[in-house]
C-alpha positions as a Markdown table, in Angstrom:
| # | Residue | x | y | z |
|---|---|---|---|---|
| 1 | Unk | 0.1 | -0.6 | -0.5 |
| 2 | Unk | 1.7 | 3.5 | -0.7 |
| 3 | Unk | -0.1 | 7.0 | -2.2 |
| 4 | Unk | 1.3 | 9.6 | -5.0 |
| 5 | Unk | 1.5 | 13.3 | -4.1 |
| 6 | Unk | 2.6 | 16.1 | -6.8 |
| 7 | Unk | 5.8 | 17.3 | -6.3 |
| 8 | Unk | 8.2 | 19.8 | -7.3 |
| 9 | Unk | 11.4 | 17.2 | -6.5 |
| 10 | Unk | 12.2 | 15.1 | -10.0 |
| 11 | Unk | 10.7 | 11.9 | -10.8 |
| 12 | Unk | 11.4 | 9.2 | -13.8 |
| 13 | Unk | 10.0 | 10.2 | -16.8 |
| 14 | Unk | 8.2 | 7.2 | -19.4 |
| 15 | Unk | 11.8 | 7.1 | -21.5 |
| 16 | Unk | 13.9 | 6.5 | -17.9 |
| 17 | Unk | 11.0 | 4.3 | -16.8 |
| 18 | Unk | 11.3 | 2.1 | -20.2 |
| 19 | Unk | 14.2 | 1.8 | -20.0 |
| 20 | Unk | 14.6 | 0.6 | -16.5 |
| 21 | Unk | 12.1 | -1.6 | -17.5 |
| 22 | Unk | 13.9 | -3.6 | -20.0 |
| 23 | Unk | 12.0 | -2.0 | -22.3 |
| 24 | Unk | 14.4 | -1.4 | -25.5 |
| 25 | Unk | 15.4 | 2.1 | -27.3 |
| 26 | Unk | 17.7 | 3.2 | -29.1 |
| 27 | Unk | 18.4 | -0.3 | -29.8 |
| 28 | Unk | 19.6 | -1.0 | -26.3 |
| 29 | Unk | 18.0 | -2.7 | -23.9 |
| 30 | Unk | 18.9 | -2.9 | -19.5 |
| 31 | Unk | 17.9 | -4.3 | -16.4 |
| 32 | Unk | 15.8 | -3.3 | -14.2 |
| 33 | Unk | 17.9 | -3.9 | -11.6 |
| 34 | Unk | 21.1 | -1.2 | -12.6 |
| 35 | Unk | 17.9 | 1.8 | -12.9 |
| 36 | Unk | 16.4 | 1.2 | -10.4 |
| 37 | Unk | 13.5 | 4.3 | -9.6 |
| 38 | Unk | 13.7 | 3.8 | -5.7 |
| 39 | Unk | 16.9 | 6.0 | -4.7 |
| 40 | Unk | 17.5 | 2.5 | -1.8 |
| 41 | Unk | 19.3 | 5.8 | -0.6 |
| 42 | Unk | 19.9 | 9.5 | -0.2 |
| 43 | Unk | 17.4 | 11.1 | 1.2 |
| 44 | Unk | 15.9 | 8.8 | 2.0 |
| 45 | Unk | 17.7 | 7.7 | 5.1 |
| 46 | Unk | 16.7 | 11.6 | 6.3 |
| 47 | Unk | 13.1 | 9.6 | 5.2 |
| 48 | Unk | 13.9 | 6.1 | 7.6 |
| 49 | Unk | 14.8 | 8.9 | 10.7 |
| 50 | Unk | 11.5 | 11.3 | 10.8 |
| 51 | Unk | 9.2 | 8.8 | 9.9 |
| 52 | Unk | 11.1 | 6.2 | 12.7 |
| 53 | Unk | 10.4 | 9.5 | 15.2 |
| 54 | Unk | 7.6 | 9.6 | 14.3 |
| 55 | Unk | 6.6 | 5.5 | 14.3 |
| 56 | Unk | 8.1 | 6.3 | 17.0 |
| 57 | Unk | 7.1 | 9.1 | 18.8 |
| 58 | Unk | 2.7 | 8.2 | 18.3 |
| 59 | Unk | 3.4 | 4.4 | 19.2 |
| 60 | Unk | 5.1 | 5.3 | 22.8 |
| 61 | Unk | 2.2 | 8.1 | 23.8 |
| 62 | Unk | -0.1 | 4.5 | 23.1 |
| 63 | Unk | 1.7 | 2.3 | 24.7 |
| 64 | Unk | 2.4 | 4.0 | 27.6 |
| 65 | Unk | -1.0 | 5.5 | 28.9 |
| 66 | Unk | -1.6 | 3.2 | 31.1 |
| 67 | Unk | 0.5 | 5.3 | 32.9 |
| 68 | Unk | -1.2 | 7.9 | 31.8 |
| 69 | Unk | -4.4 | 5.7 | 32.9 |
| 70 | Unk | -3.4 | 6.0 | 36.7 |
| 71 | Unk | -3.6 | 9.9 | 37.0 |
| 72 | Unk | -6.3 | 10.6 | 34.9 |
| 73 | Unk | -7.9 | 7.9 | 37.5 |
| 74 | Unk | -7.1 | 9.5 | 40.3 |
| 75 | Unk | -7.5 | 12.6 | 38.3 |
| 76 | Unk | -10.4 | 13.3 | 37.0 |
| 77 | Unk | -12.6 | 9.8 | 38.1 |
| 78 | Unk | -11.1 | 9.2 | 42.2 |
| 79 | Unk | -14.7 | 9.4 | 42.9 |
| 80 | Unk | -17.0 | 7.7 | 39.9 |
| 81 | Unk | -18.7 | 4.6 | 40.3 |
| 82 | Unk | -16.6 | 2.3 | 38.3 |
| 83 | Unk | -13.8 | 4.1 | 37.7 |
| 84 | Unk | -11.6 | 2.0 | 36.1 |
| 85 | Unk | -13.8 | 1.0 | 34.1 |
| 86 | Unk | -14.7 | 4.8 | 32.8 |
| 87 | Unk | -10.9 | 5.4 | 32.5 |
| 88 | Unk | -10.0 | 3.1 | 30.1 |
| 89 | Unk | -11.9 | 4.4 | 27.4 |
| 90 | Unk | -9.9 | 7.7 | 27.1 |
| 91 | Unk | -7.0 | 5.1 | 26.3 |
| 92 | Unk | -9.2 | 2.6 | 24.4 |
| 93 | Unk | -11.0 | 4.7 | 21.8 |
| 94 | Unk | -7.6 | 6.5 | 20.7 |
| 95 | Unk | -5.9 | 3.6 | 19.8 |
| 96 | Unk | -9.4 | 1.8 | 18.5 |
| 97 | Unk | -9.7 | 5.4 | 16.5 |
| 98 | Unk | -6.4 | 5.5 | 15.7 |
| 99 | Unk | -6.2 | 1.7 | 13.6 |
| 100 | Unk | -10.0 | 2.5 | 12.6 |
| 101 | Unk | -8.4 | 6.0 | 11.0 |
| 102 | Unk | -5.4 | 3.8 | 9.4 |
| 103 | Unk | -7.8 | 2.8 | 5.8 |
| 104 | Unk | -9.0 | 6.6 | 5.7 |
| 105 | Unk | -6.0 | 8.4 | 5.9 |
| 106 | Unk | -4.6 | 5.8 | 3.6 |
| 107 | Unk | -7.1 | 6.9 | 1.3 |
| 108 | Unk | -5.9 | 10.9 | 1.7 |
| 109 | Unk | -2.1 | 9.8 | 1.4 |
| 110 | Unk | -3.8 | 9.3 | -2.5 |
| 111 | Unk | -6.7 | 11.9 | -3.3 |
| 112 | Unk | -4.4 | 14.3 | -1.4 |
| 113 | Unk | -0.6 | 13.6 | -0.8 |
| 114 | Unk | 1.2 | 11.6 | 2.0 |
| 115 | Unk | 3.1 | 14.3 | 3.0 |
| 116 | Unk | 0.2 | 16.6 | 3.7 |
| 117 | Unk | -1.6 | 13.8 | 5.2 |
| 118 | Unk | 0.5 | 14.4 | 7.9 |
| 119 | Unk | 1.2 | 17.9 | 8.4 |
| 120 | Unk | -3.0 | 17.7 | 8.4 |
| 121 | Unk | -2.2 | 14.0 | 11.6 |
| 122 | Unk | 0.7 | 16.2 | 13.3 |
| 123 | Unk | -2.3 | 19.2 | 13.6 |
| 124 | Unk | -3.9 | 16.5 | 14.9 |
| 125 | Unk | -2.6 | 15.2 | 18.0 |
| 126 | Unk | -1.2 | 17.9 | 18.9 |
| 127 | Unk | -4.7 | 19.6 | 19.1 |
| 128 | Unk | -5.5 | 17.1 | 21.3 |
| 129 | Unk | -3.5 | 16.2 | 23.3 |
| 130 | Unk | -3.0 | 20.7 | 24.4 |
| 131 | Unk | -7.0 | 20.8 | 25.0 |
| 132 | Unk | -6.9 | 17.4 | 26.5 |
| 133 | Unk | -4.5 | 19.5 | 29.7 |
| 134 | Unk | -6.7 | 22.0 | 30.2 |
| 135 | Unk | -9.9 | 19.2 | 30.3 |
| 136 | Unk | -11.1 | 19.0 | 33.5 |
| 137 | Unk | -13.8 | 16.3 | 32.4 |
| 138 | Unk | -13.5 | 12.6 | 31.9 |
| 139 | Unk | -15.9 | 12.3 | 29.0 |
| 140 | Unk | -14.2 | 14.7 | 27.2 |
| 141 | Unk | -11.1 | 13.7 | 27.1 |
| 142 | Unk | -12.6 | 10.8 | 25.1 |
| 143 | Unk | -13.5 | 13.6 | 22.2 |
| 144 | Unk | -10.6 | 15.0 | 23.3 |
| 145 | Unk | -7.4 | 12.1 | 23.7 |
| 146 | Unk | -9.1 | 9.9 | 22.1 |
| 147 | Unk | -10.7 | 11.2 | 18.5 |
| 148 | Unk | -8.8 | 14.0 | 17.9 |
| 149 | Unk | -5.2 | 12.5 | 19.5 |
| 150 | Unk | -6.6 | 9.5 | 17.7 |
| 151 | Unk | -7.5 | 10.4 | 14.3 |
| 152 | Unk | -4.5 | 12.4 | 14.2 |
| 153 | Unk | -2.3 | 8.3 | 14.8 |
| 154 | Unk | -4.0 | 7.9 | 12.4 |
| 155 | Unk | -2.5 | 10.5 | 9.8 |
| 156 | Unk | 0.7 | 10.1 | 10.4 |
| 157 | Unk | 1.3 | 6.4 | 11.3 |
| 158 | Unk | 0.3 | 4.9 | 8.6 |
| 159 | Unk | 1.5 | 7.4 | 5.4 |
| 160 | Unk | 5.6 | 7.5 | 8.1 |
| 161 | Unk | 5.0 | 3.5 | 6.6 |
| 162 | Unk | 4.5 | 4.2 | 3.2 |
| 163 | Unk | 6.2 | 6.8 | 2.0 |
| 164 | Unk | 9.5 | 4.5 | 2.7 |
| 165 | Unk | 8.3 | 1.8 | -0.2 |
| 166 | Unk | 9.0 | 5.1 | -2.8 |
| 167 | Unk | 12.9 | 4.9 | -1.7 |
| 168 | Unk | 13.8 | 1.3 | -0.7 |
| 169 | Unk | 13.4 | -1.8 | -2.0 |
| 170 | Unk | 16.9 | -3.3 | -2.0 |
| 171 | Unk | 17.0 | -2.0 | 1.8 |
| 172 | Unk | 13.4 | -2.6 | 2.6 |
| 173 | Unk | 13.7 | -5.5 | 5.5 |
| 174 | Unk | 16.1 | -2.9 | 7.5 |
| 175 | Unk | 13.8 | 0.3 | 6.7 |
| 176 | Unk | 10.9 | -1.3 | 7.9 |
| 177 | Unk | 13.1 | -3.3 | 10.4 |
| 178 | Unk | 15.0 | 0.5 | 11.9 |
| 179 | Unk | 11.6 | 2.4 | 11.9 |
| 180 | Unk | 9.0 | 0.5 | 13.9 |
| 181 | Unk | 12.5 | -0.3 | 16.7 |
| 182 | Unk | 11.8 | 3.4 | 16.9 |
| 183 | Unk | 8.3 | 3.0 | 18.5 |
| 184 | Unk | 10.7 | 0.9 | 21.3 |
| 185 | Unk | 12.3 | 3.7 | 21.8 |
| 186 | Unk | 10.5 | 5.9 | 22.3 |
| 187 | Unk | 8.3 | 3.5 | 24.6 |
| 188 | Unk | 10.9 | 2.6 | 25.8 |
| 189 | Unk | 12.3 | 6.2 | 27.2 |
| 190 | Unk | 8.8 | 7.8 | 28.3 |
| 191 | Unk | 8.9 | 4.4 | 30.1 |
| 192 | Unk | 10.8 | 5.4 | 32.3 |
| 193 | Unk | 10.4 | 9.7 | 31.6 |
| 194 | Unk | 6.6 | 9.7 | 31.8 |
| 195 | Unk | 6.5 | 9.2 | 36.3 |
| 196 | Unk | 9.1 | 11.6 | 36.4 |
| 197 | Unk | 7.9 | 14.6 | 34.6 |
| 198 | Unk | 3.5 | 13.1 | 36.3 |
| 199 | Unk | 5.4 | 14.1 | 40.1 |
| 200 | Unk | 6.8 | 17.0 | 39.7 |
| 201 | Unk | 5.0 | 18.6 | 37.5 |
| 202 | Unk | 1.4 | 17.0 | 37.3 |
| 203 | Unk | -0.6 | 15.2 | 34.0 |
| 204 | Unk | -1.8 | 18.9 | 32.7 |
| 205 | Unk | 1.9 | 19.5 | 32.4 |
| 206 | Unk | 2.8 | 16.4 | 31.3 |
| 207 | Unk | 0.1 | 16.8 | 29.0 |
| 208 | Unk | 1.4 | 19.4 | 27.2 |
| 209 | Unk | 5.2 | 17.8 | 27.5 |
| 210 | Unk | 4.0 | 14.7 | 24.8 |
| 211 | Unk | 1.5 | 17.7 | 23.4 |
| 212 | Unk | 5.0 | 19.4 | 22.3 |
| 213 | Unk | 6.1 | 16.3 | 21.6 |
| 214 | Unk | 2.9 | 16.0 | 19.2 |
| 215 | Unk | 4.5 | 19.1 | 18.3 |
| 216 | Unk | 7.8 | 17.3 | 16.4 |
| 217 | Unk | 5.5 | 15.5 | 14.0 |
| 218 | Unk | 5.0 | 18.2 | 11.6 |
| 219 | Unk | 8.6 | 19.1 | 10.1 |
| 220 | Unk | 8.8 | 15.4 | 10.0 |
| 221 | Unk | 5.9 | 15.0 | 7.2 |
| 222 | Unk | 7.2 | 17.6 | 5.9 |
| 223 | Unk | 9.9 | 15.6 | 4.4 |
| 224 | Unk | 8.3 | 12.4 | 3.0 |
| 225 | Unk | 8.7 | 13.7 | -0.9 |
| 226 | Unk | 6.5 | 10.9 | -2.8 |
| 227 | Unk | 9.2 | 9.6 | -6.4 |
| 228 | Unk | 5.9 | 8.3 | -7.5 |
| 229 | Unk | 3.8 | 10.7 | -8.5 |
| 230 | Unk | 0.3 | 9.7 | -10.8 |
| 231 | Unk | 1.8 | 10.2 | -14.4 |
| 232 | Unk | 4.8 | 7.9 | -13.9 |
| 233 | Unk | 2.0 | 5.4 | -12.0 |
| 234 | Unk | 0.5 | 3.6 | -14.7 |
| 235 | Unk | 3.9 | 3.7 | -16.9 |
| 236 | Unk | 6.1 | 1.9 | -14.0 |
| 237 | Unk | 6.8 | -1.4 | -13.2 |
| 238 | Unk | 8.9 | 0.4 | -9.8 |
| 239 | Unk | 5.3 | 1.0 | -8.6 |
| 240 | Unk | 4.3 | -1.4 | -8.4 |
| 241 | Unk | 5.2 | -3.1 | -6.0 |
| 242 | Unk | 4.9 | -0.1 | -3.2 |
| 243 | Unk | 1.8 | 2.3 | -5.0 |
| 244 | Unk | -1.7 | 1.7 | -4.5 |
| 245 | Unk | -3.2 | -1.1 | -7.3 |
| 246 | Unk | -7.1 | 0.7 | -7.9 |
| 247 | Unk | -4.4 | 3.7 | -9.4 |
| 248 | Unk | -3.7 | 0.9 | -12.2 |
| 249 | Unk | -7.2 | -0.9 | -12.2 |
| 250 | Unk | -10.3 | 0.1 | -13.9 |
| 251 | Unk | -13.0 | -2.2 | -13.9 |
| 252 | Unk | -15.3 | -3.0 | -10.4 |
| 253 | Unk | -19.1 | -3.4 | -10.5 |
| 254 | Unk | -18.8 | -0.6 | -7.9 |
| 255 | Unk | -17.7 | 3.6 | -8.2 |
| 256 | Unk | -16.6 | 3.9 | -5.1 |
| 257 | Unk | -14.4 | 0.4 | -4.6 |
| 258 | Unk | -13.7 | 1.7 | -8.2 |
| 259 | Unk | -11.7 | 5.0 | -7.2 |
| 260 | Unk | -10.9 | 4.5 | -3.0 |
| 261 | Unk | -10.2 | 0.9 | -2.7 |
| 262 | Unk | -8.5 | -1.4 | -4.0 |
| 263 | Unk | -10.8 | -4.8 | -3.3 |
| 264 | Unk | -9.0 | -8.0 | -5.4 |
| 265 | Unk | -7.2 | -7.7 | -3.6 |
| 266 | Unk | -8.9 | -10.3 | -1.2 |
| 267 | Unk | -9.1 | -12.5 | -3.7 |
| 268 | Unk | -5.7 | -13.7 | -2.8 |
| 269 | Unk | -5.4 | -15.8 | -0.1 |
| 270 | Unk | -2.6 | -15.5 | 1.6 |
| 271 | Unk | -3.4 | -12.1 | 2.3 |
| 272 | Unk | -6.6 | -12.7 | 4.2 |
| 273 | Unk | -5.1 | -14.7 | 5.9 |
| 274 | Unk | -2.3 | -12.3 | 7.2 |
| 275 | Unk | -4.8 | -9.9 | 7.6 |
| 276 | Unk | -7.1 | -11.3 | 9.5 |
| 277 | Unk | -4.6 | -13.2 | 11.1 |
| 278 | Unk | -2.8 | -9.5 | 11.6 |
| 279 | Unk | -6.9 | -7.7 | 13.5 |
| 280 | Unk | -7.8 | -11.2 | 16.2 |
| 281 | Unk | -4.7 | -11.2 | 17.0 |
| 282 | Unk | -4.9 | -6.7 | 17.9 |
| 283 | Unk | -8.4 | -7.7 | 20.0 |
| 284 | Unk | -5.6 | -8.8 | 23.3 |
| 285 | Unk | -2.2 | -6.6 | 22.1 |
| 286 | Unk | -2.8 | -2.7 | 23.1 |
| 287 | Unk | -5.0 | -4.1 | 26.3 |
| 288 | Unk | -1.7 | -4.8 | 29.1 |
| 289 | Unk | -0.7 | -1.2 | 28.3 |
| 290 | Unk | -3.7 | 0.0 | 30.1 |
| 291 | Unk | -4.6 | -2.5 | 32.3 |
| 292 | Unk | -1.5 | -4.4 | 33.8 |
C-alpha cells in the first residue's frame, strides 16, 4: 500500500521508466536492476529517520497510556463509580480510532498526498493533546485524547510506513526494522520519563509535554516527499510493488470501491490469512498496555 502526490521533486520520465523496465530504446535493452526507480539511499535515509521518530512518538504515547491511566483515574474519576472502566475508555478510544482511521488516512494519502496527510495528522495530534491538558471532565477526554488525537495519529502512522516504499526497495527490510525500532526506543524512554514528569509537574503539564512532542511530528512529515506520482504510475513497473493498485485497475462493480478501495486484493488467499491474523491478534495486543 502506498500513495501518490504532486511535488516539485524530479521524478522518472516515461522514457526512463521504459529503460528501467528493460524496454528497447534506440536498440539498447537495460535490466531493471541497473536503473532502480527507488534511490535506496540519499534523502531516503532522512525519510527513514523522520519516519522512525514519527512512529516512535505515536506508538510510544499509545503504549505508555497505562502510566497516564493511573494519573487520569486519580485526577478525573476518583469518586466516580466504575472508575477503572470509565478511565480505560480514554486509551481504548484513542487506540481504536487510530487503527480504524488508518484505512481513511491511506486513502487520503492517495488523494491529497502523503506529506499533507502527515501534516494534518501532526496538527490534529497536537490539538488533541493540548486540549486534553485543559479538560476538567473525564468524558471530554474521550473527544480530545480519544478521537481527535486518535485521528491525528492515524494520519501519521500509515503515511510514515507508506513513504518508505518510495525510497527503498533493496534495503526495505532494514528500513522497516529501523522505523519500527523507533516505537521500542520511544516506549522505553517514556516509561521512565512519564512517572518523573507526573510527580514533578502533574498530569496537565505532562500532557503539554506530549503535545510538544506532537508538534515535532509536523516537520517530520514535511520531509516525506513522494517520488512516484500519478503521471508516472501507469508506466512504472517498479512502482506497482509499492503503490496503490486501485490507480491501475478500472473494472469494479461499484464506483466508490473503484475510486477509493482495492477490493481485488481480497482474492489473494495469502493476504486474507495475513490480514485476518493481524486483526485477531490486535484484539488482545493493547490490553496489557492499559491494564497492567
